[in-house]
Amino acid sequence: KGPWGLTDDPAHNSRTDLEPWTTNLIGFLGEYQWNASARWTAFLGGRLDKHSFTGWLTSPKVAIVFSPTESYTAKLLYNRSVRKSDDFELKQQHDADPDSDGEVERVDSFELRHDYRPGETTMLSAAAFWQEVDIIGWVGAPRYQSRRVGTEEIIGLEAEASYEVRRHRLSSSYAFTKLRDFSLADEAIRNQTETSAPYGYGNDLHHFPRHVGKLAWRCKLYSRLTTVSSLRLLWGFHGARHYAEYNNEVLQQNGISRT
């Protein structure tokens, strides 16, 4: 191994002839708040980022908040999140094509959220969300690189309750997440690891469960000492099971998820 030999896997050591190089990143962010009335508030914000090996990355955010009473609030939220590929991959793409803007992952999401406080000690929340993701993932032979593998549509529901009295705060939450659709960026891609849905094996995310439950207890023992205990339960890894079936029956090459 030389100084660039990070692993024993030649697929991740495709370049060993690099000289020292640098990157620069500049970002701008801002937010505007409009109090239309005592019940209605709007937020408009965003962020701009420029990396040496990418174009301008834009992340707009919009929120509309409706508060008819002090105990109830409804929110409609839109958000775009942007994630660039890692610098090593971007460097290789830039060397191959200096005009390339590099691989960028975008997540567009809408969320409708309700918060209700029936009393001083209790808080109840519920939300529904929708996401569209232009996802970057690792693709094996013959490319052996991170690239855009497809577009996925995700839907979900969340519920949360909390109770606080004196020195104690108890909170619980549940989230349901489901892949609704996935389309490949290139039909020739047969070995991406996001989901096996485009190959006819299930319709779930490989790395994320359908169900996530959380329970947390926070106790303030003294003015400067607080303890926190939590229990998290993740179940419904249907996507992992379907991907293992696809790997067993079709790919027969990835020991990580073979069964």
C-alpha positions as MATLAB code, in Angstrom:
seq = 'KGPWGLTDDPAHNSRTDLEPWTTNLIGFLGEYQWNASARWTAFLGGRLDKHSFTGWLTSPKVAIVFSPTESYTAKLLYNRSVRKSDDFELKQQHDADPDSDGEVERVDSFELRHDYRPGETTMLSAAAFWQEVDIIGWVGAPRYQSRRVGTEEIIGLEAEASYEVRRHRLSSSYAFTKLRDFSLADEAIRNQTETSAPYGYGNDLHHFPRHVGKLAWRCKLYSRLTTVSSLRLLWGFHGARHYAEYNNEVLQQNGISRT';
ca = [
       0.000    0.000    0.000;
       1.196    3.485   -0.834;
      -0.065    6.668    0.829;
      -3.211    6.509   -1.355;
      -3.861    2.810   -0.734;
      -6.690    3.151    1.759;
      -8.010   -0.403    1.416;
      -7.050   -3.773   -0.021;
      -9.925   -3.519   -2.497;
      -8.547   -2.469   -5.929;
     -11.983   -1.163   -6.884;
     -11.524    1.625   -4.307;
      -7.907    2.290   -5.205;
      -8.382    3.112   -8.874;
      -6.013    6.088   -8.711;
      -2.559    5.948   -7.157;
      -0.860    8.639   -9.247;
      -2.401   11.727   -7.634;
      -0.311   14.683   -6.596;
      -1.428   16.750   -3.574;
      -4.564   18.748   -4.451;
      -6.996   21.081   -2.720;
     -10.660   22.058   -2.920;
     -12.556   25.179   -1.943;
     -16.154   25.490   -0.757;
     -18.120   28.699   -0.337;
     -21.674   28.950    0.963;
     -24.392   31.550    1.484;
     -27.582   31.133    3.471;
     -30.464   33.359    4.478;
     -34.060   33.408    5.697;
     -37.006   35.773    5.496;
     -39.956   35.617    7.915;
     -43.341   37.180    7.165;
     -45.926   37.509    9.928;
     -49.038   37.887    7.786;
     -51.348   37.897   10.835;
     -51.593   36.574   14.358;
     -52.455   33.141   12.916;
     -50.355   32.939    9.766;
     -46.560   33.022    9.399;
     -44.444   32.238    6.345;
     -40.745   31.432    6.102;
     -38.644   31.597    2.951;
     -35.028   30.564    3.108;
     -32.298   28.779    1.304;
     -28.668   28.043    0.862;
     -26.182   28.297   -2.009;
     -22.952   26.326   -2.087;
     -20.141   26.214   -4.633;
     -17.494   23.500   -4.568;
     -14.367   23.430   -6.697;
     -15.668   20.426   -8.650;
     -19.423   21.160   -8.757;
     -21.783   23.782  -10.069;
     -23.879   25.905   -7.710;
     -25.808   23.739   -5.256;
     -29.191   25.248   -4.321;
     -31.219   24.283   -1.249;
     -34.482   26.295   -0.990;
     -36.790   26.012    2.031;
     -40.387   27.198    2.414;
     -42.720   26.909    5.394;
     -46.282   28.063    6.076;
     -47.394   27.981    9.721;
     -51.009   28.239   10.905;
     -51.662   28.774   14.622;
     -55.381   29.335   15.312;
     -54.881   28.820   19.066;
     -51.989   28.759   21.492;
     -52.273   24.986   21.834;
     -52.437   23.985   18.141;
     -50.088   24.567   15.209;
     -50.150   23.231   11.643;
     -47.140   23.444    9.336;
     -46.694   22.841    5.622;
     -42.995   22.468    4.850;
     -40.964   22.153    1.661;
     -37.245   21.504    1.733;
     -34.525   20.595   -0.746;
     -31.355   19.003    0.550;
     -28.286   18.621   -1.654;
     -25.330   16.306   -1.131;
     -22.275   16.152   -3.344;
     -20.296   13.009   -3.973;
     -17.037   12.597   -2.036;
     -14.085   14.740   -3.098;
     -12.005   11.817   -4.369;
     -14.765   10.786   -6.798;
     -15.307   14.408   -7.855;
     -11.576   14.818   -8.456;
     -11.559   11.849  -10.826;
     -14.609   13.152  -12.694;
     -13.051   16.609  -12.967;
      -9.781   15.191  -14.327;
     -11.702   13.181  -16.936;
     -13.946   16.141  -17.881;
     -13.063   19.626  -16.505;
     -16.512   20.906  -17.574;
     -18.317   18.295  -15.469;
     -20.402   19.542  -12.536;
     -19.920   16.277  -10.662;
     -22.474   13.902   -9.218;
     -24.996   15.557   -6.872;
     -27.749   13.949   -4.812;
     -30.967   15.938   -4.353;
     -33.787   15.305   -1.886;
     -37.064   17.206   -2.380;
     -39.499   16.761    0.495;
     -42.947   17.969    1.521;
     -44.235   17.551    5.064;
     -47.566   18.339    6.703;
     -47.187   18.477   10.471;
     -49.635   19.025   13.337;
     -48.593   19.900   16.904;
     -51.129   19.921   19.738;
     -50.529   20.776   23.384;
     -53.617   19.786   25.422;
     -52.011   20.899   28.668;
     -48.897   22.266   30.285;
     -47.236   18.848   30.491;
     -48.321   17.046   27.314;
     -47.382   17.446   23.640;
     -48.805   15.445   20.720;
     -47.514   15.596   17.149;
     -48.337   13.889   13.860;
     -46.859   14.295   10.383;
     -47.069   12.901    6.869;
     -44.237   13.327    4.378;
     -43.320   12.706    0.745;
     -39.817   12.674   -0.706;
     -38.288   12.407   -4.153;
     -34.592   11.556   -4.178;
     -32.120   11.632   -7.066;
     -29.854    9.222   -5.303;
     -26.126    8.610   -5.591;
     -24.896    5.124   -4.788;
     -22.009    2.743   -5.290;
     -22.113    0.867   -8.582;
     -19.775   -2.044   -9.169;
     -18.515   -3.535  -12.434;
     -17.724   -2.162  -14.885;
     -17.707    1.419  -13.454;
     -16.682    0.843   -9.820;
     -17.661    4.305   -8.636;
     -20.347    6.350   -6.912;
     -22.784    7.746   -9.444;
     -26.448    8.629   -9.826;
     -28.283    5.323   -9.791;
     -31.897    6.450   -9.998;
     -34.835    8.378   -8.597;
     -36.834    7.079   -5.661;
     -40.163    8.223   -4.241;
     -40.693    7.728   -0.504;
     -43.784    8.280    1.658;
     -44.140    8.106    5.412;
     -45.990    8.910    8.605;
     -44.721    9.999   12.011;
     -46.354   10.303   15.438;
     -44.862   11.582   18.680;
     -46.043   12.117   22.248;
     -44.253   13.603   25.232;
     -45.113   14.088   28.877;
     -43.144   16.313   31.242;
     -43.590   16.765   34.962;
     -41.185   18.184   37.509;
     -37.758   16.644   36.819;
     -38.915   14.002   34.353;
     -39.684   13.998   30.643;
     -40.968   10.893   28.887;
     -41.292   10.847   25.083;
     -42.228    8.217   22.532;
     -42.424    8.210   18.744;
     -43.209    5.961   15.805;
     -42.323    6.386   12.136;
     -43.440    4.426    9.076;
     -41.368    4.759    5.879;
     -42.178    3.111    2.542;
     -40.594    3.147   -0.883;
     -43.345    3.984   -3.361;
     -41.424    3.898   -6.623;
     -37.878    3.579   -7.961;
     -36.653    4.220  -11.496;
     -33.114    3.471  -12.627;
     -31.014    6.211  -14.212;
     -29.571    3.560  -16.526;
     -31.247    0.217  -17.207;
     -27.789   -1.334  -17.497;
     -27.221   -0.851  -13.742;
     -27.792   -4.260  -12.169;
     -25.806   -4.106   -8.947;
     -26.715   -0.929   -7.053;
     -27.553   -1.527   -3.387;
     -30.378    0.961   -2.722;
     -33.236   -1.403   -3.543;
     -33.947   -4.499   -5.588;
     -37.366   -3.136   -6.608;
     -36.414   -2.360  -10.249;
     -35.364   -6.002  -10.689;
     -38.700   -7.431   -9.543;
     -37.723   -8.227   -5.945;
     -40.004   -6.392   -3.490;
     -40.550   -2.646   -3.238;
     -38.653   -1.420   -0.183;
     -35.441    0.351    0.731;
     -32.467   -1.926    1.307;
     -30.825    0.015    4.157;
     -33.871    1.375    6.010;
     -36.709   -0.408    7.863;
     -40.387    0.290    7.443;
     -40.904    0.859   11.157;
     -38.921    2.803   13.764;
     -40.062    3.159   17.377;
     -38.368    5.238   20.063;
     -38.867    5.675   23.806;
     -36.812    8.137   25.865;
     -36.751    9.133   29.526;
     -34.956   12.269   30.673;
     -34.435   12.895   34.359;
     -32.857   15.988   35.893;
     -31.254   14.682   39.086;
     -29.655   17.952   40.143;
     -29.238   21.423   38.688;
     -26.112   20.317   36.809;
     -26.747   16.588   36.354;
     -29.221   15.038   33.913;
     -29.576   11.417   32.861;
     -31.071   10.193   29.605;
     -32.174    6.642   28.832;
     -33.556    5.526   25.492;
     -34.865    2.445   23.729;
     -34.995    2.225   19.947;
     -36.681   -0.532   17.986;
     -36.227   -0.904   14.220;
     -38.176   -3.619   12.418;
     -39.506   -4.505    8.995;
     -36.261   -4.773    6.963;
     -38.148   -6.142    3.962;
     -35.812   -4.410    1.513;
     -32.738   -6.125    2.975;
     -34.428   -9.509    2.705;
     -35.487   -8.913   -0.909;
     -32.013   -7.653   -1.830;
     -30.455  -10.778   -0.314;
     -32.822  -12.895   -2.427;
     -31.849  -10.928   -5.535;
     -28.176  -11.291   -4.683;
     -28.525  -15.030   -4.073;
     -30.435  -15.728   -7.249;
     -29.012  -13.177   -9.720;
     -25.839  -11.312   -8.694;
     -24.153  -14.074   -6.688;
     -21.202  -11.786   -6.014;
     -21.704   -9.687   -2.897;
     -20.810  -11.573    0.273;
     -22.134   -8.763    2.489;
     -25.809   -9.532    1.844;
     -25.669  -13.170    0.708;
     -27.679  -15.596    2.825;
];
